[in-house]
Structures are given as C-alpha cells and as structure tokens.
Amino acid sequence: MPRRVYTFDGPDRFVAGTVGEPGGRTFFLQARKGGDVVSVALEKTQVAVLAQQLDALLDILSDRGVEGVPAAADPALADDAPLGEPLVEAFRVGAMALAWDGEDDRVVIEAAAIPEDGETSPEDTDDDEDDGPDLVRIRIDGPTARAFVERAVRVVAAGRPLCPKCGEPLDPQGHICVRPTAYLN
C-alpha cells in the first residue's frame, strides 16, 4: 500500500488529547482543517517529550527575537475542548521530528507510523519515498505552538496521582507501594 501523507498547513485546530480513564488512557494528536481531520495515537511519553522539545525550541526562538514567537502562551488561544468526533485512529506514531521553517515562520511537526517491520528510524519522516510509513505533517505558527504546548502539558499531568512514598501512579483499585516504610519529608 502506498504511503499516506496527511499535511495540515495552518490547521484550524491542533491538539493533544486522551480517551479513557486515568491509568487506561489512549493519547492522540489531532489536527483539523475545514472538514479534514486526522487523529494519530501515541504514548504518553511521546506527548510529554514533544511538548518539552517544542517548548524548548520556542524558547530559543523567542530569546533570539524571532518575530511571531511569543515568550508565553496567549490565554485567548487556550483549547480545552474534547477531541473531535468521530475519533478514528489513522495510525500509531513511531518516530517524530520537529523543525523550524524560518522562511514561513512555522514550526513543523512530523509524526510517522510505526513501520510494518516495527523498526523506527529518523528516515521514517522523510517523505521522499513512496513506500515509507504513513506520515502526518503539521505546520503551525508560534502562538499556536505555544497553545499546543500548554494543553499537552495539562493533558499529560491529568493522569493518576503519584504515591508520595514511591512516586508510582496510584490506581483507583489500590496501590501496593514498593517503599511502604519510606520516610516522608
């Protein structure tokens, strides 16, 4: 099957979100422009790393005085709405890439599907090949990128509370602490 490449240049919406209860959530990146919507599943850690790296990139650009890259998120761009319906997973993300397009003043985020052989590599986001894994490419401006980071951080943090003794997530069904007699400060 030929590679599918989903491109959203200046999407109406680009967010990270979840479906399910804490401890059993599925994480998604979702982009929408007009009637076109794509949702890709990924791991919580992938969302956290994307938010962290995107925030660091935006900080560098802002510190260098790049126009259009705000130092902080604009509260007017906050998006707390649930993921759009219908939620259909296009693919599960394996590799991601992040870049700054200085000519168009856009952040470029690429997420490639896990290849059939299960081995991910940096070349997975190279769309020159017709037979590579499916790919979603998002091009957003600085304010939209800051808003994405703010939401992604909230989504990741909204999971299960952590045990004060061992730092592991607390399950609603109970928790067997690996450090039951640990000293608390």
Short mmCIF file of N, CA and C in Angstrom, two decimals:
data_model
loop_
_atom_site.label_atom_id
_atom_site.label_comp_id
_atom_site.label_asym_id
_atom_site.label_seq_id
_atom_site.Cartn_x
_atom_site.Cartn_y
_atom_site.Cartn_z
N MET A 1 0.84 -1.17 0.00
CA MET A 1 0.00 0.00 0.00
C MET A 1 0.89 1.24 0.00
N PRO A 2 0.58 2.22 -0.86
CA PRO A 2 1.41 3.43 -0.89
C PRO A 2 1.26 4.23 0.39
N ARG A 3 2.28 4.98 0.65
CA ARG A 3 2.34 5.82 1.85
C ARG A 3 1.27 6.91 1.80
N ARG A 4 0.61 7.12 2.94
CA ARG A 4 -0.34 8.23 3.07
C ARG A 4 0.36 9.35 3.83
N VAL A 5 0.31 10.56 3.29
CA VAL A 5 0.89 11.72 3.95
C VAL A 5 -0.24 12.73 4.17
N TYR A 6 -0.50 13.02 5.44
CA TYR A 6 -1.53 13.98 5.83
C TYR A 6 -0.82 15.29 6.15
N THR A 7 -1.12 16.35 5.40
CA THR A 7 -0.46 17.64 5.61
C THR A 7 -1.50 18.67 6.04
N PHE A 8 -1.20 19.36 7.15
CA PHE A 8 -2.05 20.42 7.66
C PHE A 8 -1.19 21.67 7.82
N ASP A 9 -1.32 22.59 6.88
CA ASP A 9 -0.58 23.85 6.93
C ASP A 9 -1.52 24.90 7.51
N GLY A 10 -1.23 25.33 8.74
CA GLY A 10 -2.10 26.28 9.41
C GLY A 10 -3.45 25.67 9.74
N PRO A 11 -3.46 24.54 10.47
CA PRO A 11 -4.74 23.90 10.78
C PRO A 11 -5.63 24.78 11.64
N ASP A 12 -6.94 24.54 11.55
CA ASP A 12 -7.91 25.24 12.41
C ASP A 12 -7.72 24.83 13.86
N ARG A 13 -7.26 23.58 14.04
CA ARG A 13 -7.06 23.05 15.39
C ARG A 13 -5.96 22.00 15.35
N PHE A 14 -5.06 22.06 16.34
CA PHE A 14 -4.04 21.02 16.53
C PHE A 14 -3.86 20.85 18.02
N VAL A 15 -4.22 19.66 18.53
CA VAL A 15 -4.20 19.42 19.96
C VAL A 15 -3.72 18.02 20.29
N ALA A 16 -3.30 17.87 21.54
CA ALA A 16 -3.08 16.55 22.13
C ALA A 16 -4.27 16.31 23.05
N GLY A 17 -4.74 15.07 23.08
CA GLY A 17 -5.88 14.74 23.93
C GLY A 17 -5.88 13.27 24.26
N THR A 18 -6.83 12.88 25.10
CA THR A 18 -6.92 11.49 25.53
C THR A 18 -8.36 11.00 25.47
N VAL A 19 -8.45 9.67 25.46
CA VAL A 19 -9.72 8.99 25.59
C VAL A 19 -9.52 7.93 26.66
N GLY A 20 -10.46 7.82 27.59
CA GLY A 20 -10.37 6.81 28.64
C GLY A 20 -10.09 7.41 29.99
N GLU A 21 -10.08 6.54 30.98
CA GLU A 21 -9.84 6.93 32.37
C GLU A 21 -8.35 6.91 32.69
N PRO A 22 -7.91 7.75 33.63
CA PRO A 22 -6.50 7.72 34.04
C PRO A 22 -6.06 6.29 34.37
N GLY A 23 -4.93 5.93 33.86
CA GLY A 23 -4.41 4.57 34.03
C GLY A 23 -4.72 3.69 32.83
N GLY A 24 -5.69 4.10 32.03
CA GLY A 24 -6.06 3.35 30.84
C GLY A 24 -6.34 4.28 29.67
N ARG A 25 -5.71 5.45 29.68
CA ARG A 25 -5.95 6.45 28.63
C ARG A 25 -5.19 6.11 27.36
N THR A 26 -5.78 6.47 26.23
CA THR A 26 -5.10 6.43 24.94
C THR A 26 -4.86 7.88 24.54
N PHE A 27 -3.63 8.18 24.19
CA PHE A 27 -3.24 9.55 23.82
C PHE A 27 -3.30 9.72 22.31
N PHE A 28 -3.73 10.91 21.89
CA PHE A 28 -3.85 11.24 20.48
C PHE A 28 -3.28 12.62 20.18
N LEU A 29 -2.78 12.78 18.97
CA LEU A 29 -2.59 14.09 18.36
C LEU A 29 -3.70 14.20 17.33
N GLN A 30 -4.35 15.34 17.28
CA GLN A 30 -5.44 15.52 16.33
C GLN A 30 -5.30 16.87 15.64
N ALA A 31 -5.41 16.85 14.31
CA ALA A 31 -5.37 18.07 13.51
C ALA A 31 -6.64 18.15 12.68
N ARG A 32 -7.14 19.39 12.52
CA ARG A 32 -8.33 19.61 11.71
C ARG A 32 -8.16 20.89 10.91
N LYS A 33 -8.53 20.80 9.66
CA LYS A 33 -8.60 21.99 8.81
C LYS A 33 -9.82 21.81 7.93
N GLY A 34 -10.80 22.69 8.14
CA GLY A 34 -12.06 22.54 7.43
C GLY A 34 -12.70 21.21 7.81
N GLY A 35 -13.04 20.42 6.80
CA GLY A 35 -13.64 19.11 7.04
C GLY A 35 -12.65 17.98 7.16
N ASP A 36 -11.36 18.27 6.98
CA ASP A 36 -10.33 17.24 7.08
C ASP A 36 -9.85 17.11 8.51
N VAL A 37 -9.87 15.88 9.03
CA VAL A 37 -9.42 15.61 10.39
C VAL A 37 -8.55 14.36 10.35
N VAL A 38 -7.46 14.40 11.11
CA VAL A 38 -6.65 13.19 11.29
C VAL A 38 -6.30 13.08 12.77
N SER A 39 -6.40 11.85 13.27
CA SER A 39 -6.06 11.55 14.66
C SER A 39 -5.06 10.40 14.64
N VAL A 40 -3.95 10.59 15.34
CA VAL A 40 -2.93 9.54 15.44
C VAL A 40 -2.69 9.23 16.91
N ALA A 41 -2.57 7.95 17.23
CA ALA A 41 -2.35 7.52 18.60
C ALA A 41 -0.87 7.50 18.90
N LEU A 42 -0.53 7.79 20.16
CA LEU A 42 0.86 7.74 20.58
C LEU A 42 0.92 7.51 22.08
N GLU A 43 2.11 7.34 22.59
CA GLU A 43 2.31 7.09 24.01
C GLU A 43 2.34 8.40 24.78
N LYS A 44 2.00 8.31 26.06
CA LYS A 44 2.04 9.48 26.94
C LYS A 44 3.42 10.12 26.93
N THR A 45 4.46 9.30 26.96
CA THR A 45 5.82 9.85 26.97
C THR A 45 6.13 10.59 25.68
N GLN A 46 5.57 10.14 24.57
CA GLN A 46 5.79 10.85 23.30
C GLN A 46 5.15 12.23 23.34
N VAL A 47 3.96 12.33 23.91
CA VAL A 47 3.31 13.64 24.05
C VAL A 47 4.14 14.54 24.95
N ALA A 48 4.62 13.98 26.07
CA ALA A 48 5.42 14.76 27.01
C ALA A 48 6.71 15.26 26.37
N VAL A 49 7.40 14.40 25.65
CA VAL A 49 8.66 14.79 25.00
C VAL A 49 8.40 15.81 23.89
N LEU A 50 7.34 15.61 23.11
CA LEU A 50 7.02 16.59 22.06
C LEU A 50 6.77 17.96 22.69
N ALA A 51 5.98 18.01 23.76
CA ALA A 51 5.70 19.29 24.42
C ALA A 51 6.98 19.91 24.96
N GLN A 52 7.82 19.11 25.59
CA GLN A 52 9.07 19.61 26.17
C GLN A 52 10.00 20.15 25.08
N GLN A 53 10.18 19.41 24.01
CA GLN A 53 11.09 19.83 22.95
C GLN A 53 10.55 21.02 22.17
N LEU A 54 9.24 21.03 21.96
CA LEU A 54 8.62 22.16 21.27
C LEU A 54 8.74 23.43 22.11
N ASP A 55 8.53 23.30 23.41
CA ASP A 55 8.66 24.44 24.31
C ASP A 55 10.10 24.97 24.30
N ALA A 56 11.07 24.06 24.32
CA ALA A 56 12.48 24.46 24.29
C ALA A 56 12.81 25.17 22.98
N LEU A 57 12.31 24.65 21.86
CA LEU A 57 12.54 25.29 20.56
C LEU A 57 11.94 26.69 20.54
N LEU A 58 10.72 26.82 21.03
CA LEU A 58 10.05 28.14 21.06
C LEU A 58 10.79 29.11 21.96
N ASP A 59 11.31 28.62 23.09
CA ASP A 59 12.10 29.48 23.99
C ASP A 59 13.35 30.01 23.29
N ILE A 60 14.04 29.14 22.58
CA ILE A 60 15.25 29.55 21.85
C ILE A 60 14.90 30.60 20.81
N LEU A 61 13.84 30.36 20.05
CA LEU A 61 13.44 31.31 19.00
C LEU A 61 13.02 32.64 19.60
N SER A 62 12.27 32.59 20.70
CA SER A 62 11.84 33.82 21.37
C SER A 62 13.03 34.59 21.92
N ASP A 63 13.97 33.88 22.55
CA ASP A 63 15.18 34.53 23.08
C ASP A 63 16.01 35.19 21.99
N ARG A 64 15.95 34.63 20.79
CA ARG A 64 16.70 35.20 19.65
C ARG A 64 15.93 36.33 18.97
N GLY A 65 14.73 36.61 19.48
CA GLY A 65 13.95 37.72 18.94
C GLY A 65 13.23 37.41 17.64
N VAL A 66 12.99 36.15 17.36
CA VAL A 66 12.25 35.78 16.15
C VAL A 66 10.82 36.30 16.27
N GLU A 67 10.41 37.10 15.31
CA GLU A 67 9.06 37.67 15.34
C GLU A 67 8.03 36.57 15.21
N GLY A 68 6.92 36.75 15.90
CA GLY A 68 5.84 35.78 15.80
C GLY A 68 5.97 34.60 16.74
N VAL A 69 7.03 34.59 17.57
CA VAL A 69 7.19 33.51 18.55
C VAL A 69 7.08 34.14 19.94
N PRO A 70 5.92 34.01 20.56
CA PRO A 70 5.73 34.64 21.86
C PRO A 70 6.49 33.92 22.97
N ALA A 71 6.81 34.66 24.01
CA ALA A 71 7.52 34.09 25.16
C ALA A 71 6.59 33.24 26.02
N ALA A 72 5.29 33.49 25.92
CA ALA A 72 4.31 32.74 26.71
C ALA A 72 3.06 32.51 25.87
N ALA A 73 2.25 31.56 26.30
CA ALA A 73 1.01 31.24 25.58
C ALA A 73 -0.01 32.35 25.75
N ASP A 74 -0.78 32.58 24.72
CA ASP A 74 -1.87 33.54 24.73
C ASP A 74 -3.11 32.85 25.28
N PRO A 75 -3.64 33.30 26.43
CA PRO A 75 -4.82 32.64 27.01
C PRO A 75 -6.01 32.59 26.06
N ALA A 76 -6.08 33.50 25.11
CA ALA A 76 -7.18 33.51 24.16
C ALA A 76 -7.13 32.31 23.21
N LEU A 77 -5.95 31.69 23.08
CA LEU A 77 -5.81 30.53 22.20
C LEU A 77 -5.96 29.20 22.93
N ALA A 78 -6.22 29.25 24.23
CA ALA A 78 -6.38 28.01 25.01
C ALA A 78 -7.52 27.18 24.44
N ASP A 79 -7.31 25.88 24.34
CA ASP A 79 -8.29 24.95 23.79
C ASP A 79 -8.46 23.81 24.78
N ASP A 80 -9.56 23.80 25.49
CA ASP A 80 -9.84 22.75 26.46
C ASP A 80 -10.97 21.83 26.00
N ALA A 81 -11.40 21.98 24.76
CA ALA A 81 -12.48 21.15 24.24
C ALA A 81 -12.00 19.71 24.04
N PRO A 82 -12.91 18.76 24.11
CA PRO A 82 -12.52 17.37 23.88
C PRO A 82 -12.08 17.15 22.43
N LEU A 83 -11.45 16.02 22.20
CA LEU A 83 -11.06 15.67 20.84
C LEU A 83 -12.30 15.63 19.95
N GLY A 84 -12.11 15.96 18.66
CA GLY A 84 -13.21 15.97 17.72
C GLY A 84 -13.70 14.57 17.40
N GLU A 85 -14.96 14.48 17.08
CA GLU A 85 -15.58 13.20 16.70
C GLU A 85 -15.90 13.23 15.21
N PRO A 86 -15.92 12.11 14.53
CA PRO A 86 -15.60 10.80 15.07
C PRO A 86 -14.09 10.66 15.24
N LEU A 87 -13.69 9.95 16.28
CA LEU A 87 -12.28 9.74 16.58
C LEU A 87 -11.85 8.41 15.95
N VAL A 88 -11.17 8.53 14.82
CA VAL A 88 -10.71 7.34 14.10
C VAL A 88 -9.19 7.40 14.03
N GLU A 89 -8.53 6.40 14.60
CA GLU A 89 -7.07 6.36 14.63
C GLU A 89 -6.54 6.06 13.23
N ALA A 90 -5.78 7.00 12.66
CA ALA A 90 -5.18 6.80 11.34
C ALA A 90 -4.00 5.84 11.43
N PHE A 91 -3.21 5.97 12.50
CA PHE A 91 -2.08 5.08 12.74
C PHE A 91 -1.52 5.34 14.12
N ARG A 92 -0.61 4.48 14.57
CA ARG A 92 0.12 4.67 15.84
C ARG A 92 1.49 5.24 15.50
N VAL A 93 1.87 6.29 16.20
CA VAL A 93 3.11 7.01 15.93
C VAL A 93 4.32 6.21 16.42
N GLY A 94 5.34 6.15 15.55
CA GLY A 94 6.61 5.54 15.92
C GLY A 94 7.68 6.61 16.09
N ALA A 95 7.95 7.37 15.03
CA ALA A 95 9.00 8.39 15.05
C ALA A 95 8.38 9.77 14.87
N MET A 96 9.02 10.77 15.50
CA MET A 96 8.57 12.15 15.35
C MET A 96 9.77 13.02 15.02
N ALA A 97 9.49 14.14 14.34
CA ALA A 97 10.53 15.13 14.03
C ALA A 97 9.94 16.51 14.28
N LEU A 98 10.82 17.43 14.64
CA LEU A 98 10.42 18.79 14.95
C LEU A 98 11.42 19.73 14.30
N ALA A 99 10.91 20.79 13.65
CA ALA A 99 11.80 21.73 12.97
C ALA A 99 11.16 23.12 12.95
N TRP A 100 11.99 24.11 12.63
CA TRP A 100 11.54 25.48 12.43
C TRP A 100 11.78 25.86 10.99
N ASP A 101 10.74 26.31 10.29
CA ASP A 101 10.85 26.79 8.92
C ASP A 101 10.93 28.31 9.00
N GLY A 102 12.15 28.84 8.92
CA GLY A 102 12.38 30.27 9.06
C GLY A 102 11.83 31.09 7.92
N GLU A 103 11.69 30.51 6.75
CA GLU A 103 11.14 31.25 5.61
C GLU A 103 9.67 31.57 5.80
N ASP A 104 8.92 30.61 6.36
CA ASP A 104 7.48 30.80 6.56
C ASP A 104 7.12 31.07 8.01
N ASP A 105 8.13 31.16 8.89
CA ASP A 105 7.90 31.35 10.33
C ASP A 105 6.88 30.35 10.86
N ARG A 106 7.18 29.08 10.65
CA ARG A 106 6.30 27.99 11.08
C ARG A 106 7.10 26.90 11.77
N VAL A 107 6.48 26.32 12.79
CA VAL A 107 7.00 25.10 13.39
C VAL A 107 6.48 23.94 12.54
N VAL A 108 7.34 22.99 12.28
CA VAL A 108 6.94 21.80 11.52
C VAL A 108 7.06 20.60 12.44
N ILE A 109 5.95 19.91 12.61
CA ILE A 109 5.90 18.69 13.43
C ILE A 109 5.52 17.55 12.51
N GLU A 110 6.33 16.51 12.52
CA GLU A 110 6.04 15.33 11.71
C GLU A 110 5.97 14.12 12.62
N ALA A 111 4.97 13.28 12.37
CA ALA A 111 4.80 12.04 13.13
C ALA A 111 4.58 10.92 12.13
N ALA A 112 5.43 9.91 12.18
CA ALA A 112 5.36 8.79 11.25
C ALA A 112 4.83 7.55 11.96
N ALA A 113 4.11 6.75 11.21
CA ALA A 113 3.58 5.50 11.74
C ALA A 113 4.69 4.52 12.05
N ILE A 114 4.41 3.59 12.93
CA ILE A 114 5.35 2.50 13.18
C ILE A 114 5.39 1.67 11.92
N PRO A 115 6.57 1.46 11.33
CA PRO A 115 6.66 0.69 10.09
C PRO A 115 6.24 -0.77 10.32
N GLU A 116 5.93 -1.44 9.23
CA GLU A 116 5.50 -2.83 9.31
C GLU A 116 6.53 -3.71 9.99
N ASP A 117 7.81 -3.40 9.81
CA ASP A 117 8.85 -4.22 10.44
C ASP A 117 9.04 -3.86 11.92
N GLY A 118 8.34 -2.81 12.38
CA GLY A 118 8.42 -2.41 13.78
C GLY A 118 9.64 -1.60 14.15
N GLU A 119 10.56 -1.39 13.23
CA GLU A 119 11.80 -0.65 13.50
C GLU A 119 11.65 0.80 13.05
N THR A 120 11.72 1.72 13.98
CA THR A 120 11.62 3.14 13.63
C THR A 120 13.02 3.72 13.46
N SER A 121 13.10 4.76 12.62
CA SER A 121 14.36 5.44 12.39
C SER A 121 14.07 6.89 12.00
N PRO A 122 15.09 7.75 12.06
CA PRO A 122 14.88 9.15 11.66
C PRO A 122 14.43 9.29 10.21
N GLU A 123 14.75 8.34 9.37
CA GLU A 123 14.36 8.41 7.96
C GLU A 123 12.86 8.20 7.76
N ASP A 124 12.14 7.73 8.81
CA ASP A 124 10.72 7.48 8.67
C ASP A 124 9.94 8.76 8.37
N THR A 125 10.45 9.91 8.76
CA THR A 125 9.75 11.16 8.49
C THR A 125 10.18 11.79 7.17
N ASP A 126 11.00 11.08 6.40
CA ASP A 126 11.43 11.55 5.08
C ASP A 126 10.38 11.14 4.06
N ASP A 127 9.67 12.11 3.49
CA ASP A 127 8.56 11.76 2.60
C ASP A 127 8.99 11.60 1.14
N ASP A 128 10.27 11.49 0.87
CA ASP A 128 10.73 11.30 -0.50
C ASP A 128 10.42 9.90 -1.02
N GLU A 129 10.18 8.96 -0.11
CA GLU A 129 9.90 7.60 -0.52
C GLU A 129 8.41 7.34 -0.53
N ASP A 130 7.92 6.67 -1.58
CA ASP A 130 6.50 6.35 -1.68
C ASP A 130 6.10 5.18 -0.81
N ASP A 131 7.07 4.37 -0.39
CA ASP A 131 6.72 3.17 0.35
C ASP A 131 7.05 3.26 1.84
N GLY A 132 7.30 4.44 2.36
CA GLY A 132 7.60 4.61 3.78
C GLY A 132 6.33 4.51 4.61
N PRO A 133 6.48 4.63 5.92
CA PRO A 133 5.29 4.60 6.79
C PRO A 133 4.44 5.85 6.61
N ASP A 134 3.16 5.73 6.92
CA ASP A 134 2.26 6.88 6.85
C ASP A 134 2.81 8.01 7.71
N LEU A 135 2.46 9.24 7.34
CA LEU A 135 3.04 10.42 7.97
C LEU A 135 1.99 11.51 8.10
N VAL A 136 2.02 12.21 9.22
CA VAL A 136 1.23 13.43 9.38
C VAL A 136 2.22 14.57 9.58
N ARG A 137 2.01 15.66 8.82
CA ARG A 137 2.88 16.84 8.90
C ARG A 137 2.01 18.03 9.25
N ILE A 138 2.38 18.68 10.35
CA ILE A 138 1.64 19.84 10.84
C ILE A 138 2.55 21.05 10.76
N ARG A 139 2.07 22.15 10.19
CA ARG A 139 2.83 23.41 10.12
C ARG A 139 1.99 24.46 10.83
N ILE A 140 2.54 24.97 11.97
CA ILE A 140 1.80 25.93 12.79
C ILE A 140 2.68 27.13 13.13
N ASP A 141 2.02 28.25 13.42
CA ASP A 141 2.76 29.46 13.81
C ASP A 141 3.13 29.38 15.30
N GLY A 142 3.92 30.34 15.75
CA GLY A 142 4.41 30.36 17.12
C GLY A 142 3.32 30.39 18.18
N PRO A 143 2.33 31.29 18.07
CA PRO A 143 1.27 31.31 19.09
C PRO A 143 0.49 29.99 19.18
N THR A 144 0.23 29.38 18.05
CA THR A 144 -0.47 28.09 18.05
C THR A 144 0.39 27.02 18.69
N ALA A 145 1.69 27.06 18.43
CA ALA A 145 2.61 26.09 19.02
C ALA A 145 2.65 26.25 20.54
N ARG A 146 2.69 27.49 21.04
CA ARG A 146 2.67 27.72 22.49
C ARG A 146 1.38 27.17 23.11
N ALA A 147 0.25 27.41 22.44
CA ALA A 147 -1.03 26.91 22.94
C ALA A 147 -1.04 25.38 22.95
N PHE A 148 -0.45 24.76 21.92
CA PHE A 148 -0.36 23.30 21.89
C PHE A 148 0.43 22.79 23.09
N VAL A 149 1.56 23.42 23.37
CA VAL A 149 2.42 23.00 24.49
C VAL A 149 1.65 23.09 25.80
N GLU A 150 0.96 24.21 26.03
CA GLU A 150 0.21 24.39 27.28
C GLU A 150 -0.81 23.27 27.47
N ARG A 151 -1.56 22.96 26.43
CA ARG A 151 -2.57 21.90 26.55
C ARG A 151 -1.91 20.54 26.73
N ALA A 152 -0.87 20.26 25.97
CA ALA A 152 -0.21 18.96 26.06
C ALA A 152 0.32 18.71 27.47
N VAL A 153 0.89 19.74 28.08
CA VAL A 153 1.40 19.61 29.45
C VAL A 153 0.25 19.29 30.41
N ARG A 154 -0.89 19.97 30.25
CA ARG A 154 -2.06 19.70 31.11
C ARG A 154 -2.59 18.29 30.90
N VAL A 155 -2.64 17.84 29.65
CA VAL A 155 -3.15 16.50 29.33
C VAL A 155 -2.28 15.43 29.98
N VAL A 156 -0.98 15.58 29.87
CA VAL A 156 -0.05 14.60 30.45
C VAL A 156 -0.18 14.59 31.98
N ALA A 157 -0.30 15.77 32.58
CA ALA A 157 -0.36 15.88 34.04
C ALA A 157 -1.70 15.42 34.62
N ALA A 158 -2.71 15.28 33.79
CA ALA A 158 -4.05 14.95 34.28
C ALA A 158 -4.24 13.47 34.56
N GLY A 159 -3.19 12.72 34.61
CA GLY A 159 -3.28 11.28 34.88
C GLY A 159 -3.49 10.99 36.35
N ARG A 160 -3.15 9.78 36.73
CA ARG A 160 -3.31 9.33 38.11
C ARG A 160 -2.37 10.09 39.04
N PRO A 161 -2.80 10.36 40.27
CA PRO A 161 -1.90 10.99 41.23
C PRO A 161 -0.76 10.04 41.58
N LEU A 162 0.37 10.61 42.00
CA LEU A 162 1.55 9.81 42.33
C LEU A 162 1.59 9.51 43.83
N CYS A 163 2.09 8.32 44.16
CA CYS A 163 2.28 7.92 45.55
C CYS A 163 3.35 8.82 46.17
N PRO A 164 3.09 9.40 47.33
CA PRO A 164 4.08 10.28 47.95
C PRO A 164 5.33 9.54 48.44
N LYS A 165 5.24 8.22 48.58
CA LYS A 165 6.39 7.45 49.07
C LYS A 165 7.29 6.95 47.94
N CYS A 166 6.67 6.36 46.91
CA CYS A 166 7.50 5.73 45.86
C CYS A 166 7.46 6.47 44.53
N GLY A 167 6.49 7.37 44.35
CA GLY A 167 6.41 8.13 43.10
C GLY A 167 5.70 7.40 41.97
N GLU A 168 5.23 6.19 42.22
CA GLU A 168 4.49 5.43 41.20
C GLU A 168 3.04 5.91 41.16
N PRO A 169 2.36 5.77 40.01
CA PRO A 169 0.96 6.18 39.93
C PRO A 169 0.07 5.35 40.87
N LEU A 170 -0.90 6.02 41.48
CA LEU A 170 -1.86 5.36 42.35
C LEU A 170 -3.04 4.89 41.51
N ASP A 171 -3.39 3.62 41.62
CA ASP A 171 -4.53 3.06 40.89
C ASP A 171 -5.79 3.23 41.72
N PRO A 172 -6.95 3.41 41.06
CA PRO A 172 -8.21 3.51 41.81
C PRO A 172 -8.51 2.23 42.60
N GLN A 173 -8.02 1.10 42.12
CA GLN A 173 -8.27 -0.18 42.79
C GLN A 173 -7.36 -0.39 44.00
N GLY A 174 -6.39 0.43 44.19
CA GLY A 174 -5.45 0.28 45.29
C GLY A 174 -4.03 0.38 44.79
N HIS A 175 -3.08 0.37 45.74
CA HIS A 175 -1.68 0.55 45.38
C HIS A 175 -0.82 -0.22 46.37
N ILE A 176 0.03 -1.06 45.86
CA ILE A 176 0.99 -1.75 46.70
C ILE A 176 2.31 -1.01 46.54
N CYS A 177 2.65 -0.26 47.55
CA CYS A 177 3.83 0.59 47.49
C CYS A 177 5.10 -0.24 47.64
N VAL A 178 6.07 0.03 46.80
CA VAL A 178 7.35 -0.68 46.89
C VAL A 178 8.19 -0.14 48.03
N ARG A 179 7.79 0.97 48.63
CA ARG A 179 8.52 1.58 49.75
C ARG A 179 7.53 1.92 50.86
N PRO A 180 6.85 0.95 51.44
CA PRO A 180 5.80 1.25 52.42
C PRO A 180 6.31 1.92 53.68
N THR A 181 7.56 1.77 54.01
CA THR A 181 8.08 2.41 55.22
C THR A 181 9.02 3.56 54.91
N ALA A 182 8.93 4.07 53.69
CA ALA A 182 9.81 5.17 53.28
C ALA A 182 9.53 6.41 54.12
N TYR A 183 10.61 7.10 54.45
CA TYR A 183 10.49 8.32 55.23
C TYR A 183 9.97 9.45 54.36
N LEU A 184 8.97 10.16 54.83
CA LEU A 184 8.40 11.30 54.10
C LEU A 184 8.94 12.59 54.68
N ASN A 185 9.38 13.48 53.84
CA ASN A 185 9.84 14.80 54.29
C ASN A 185 8.67 15.72 54.50
#
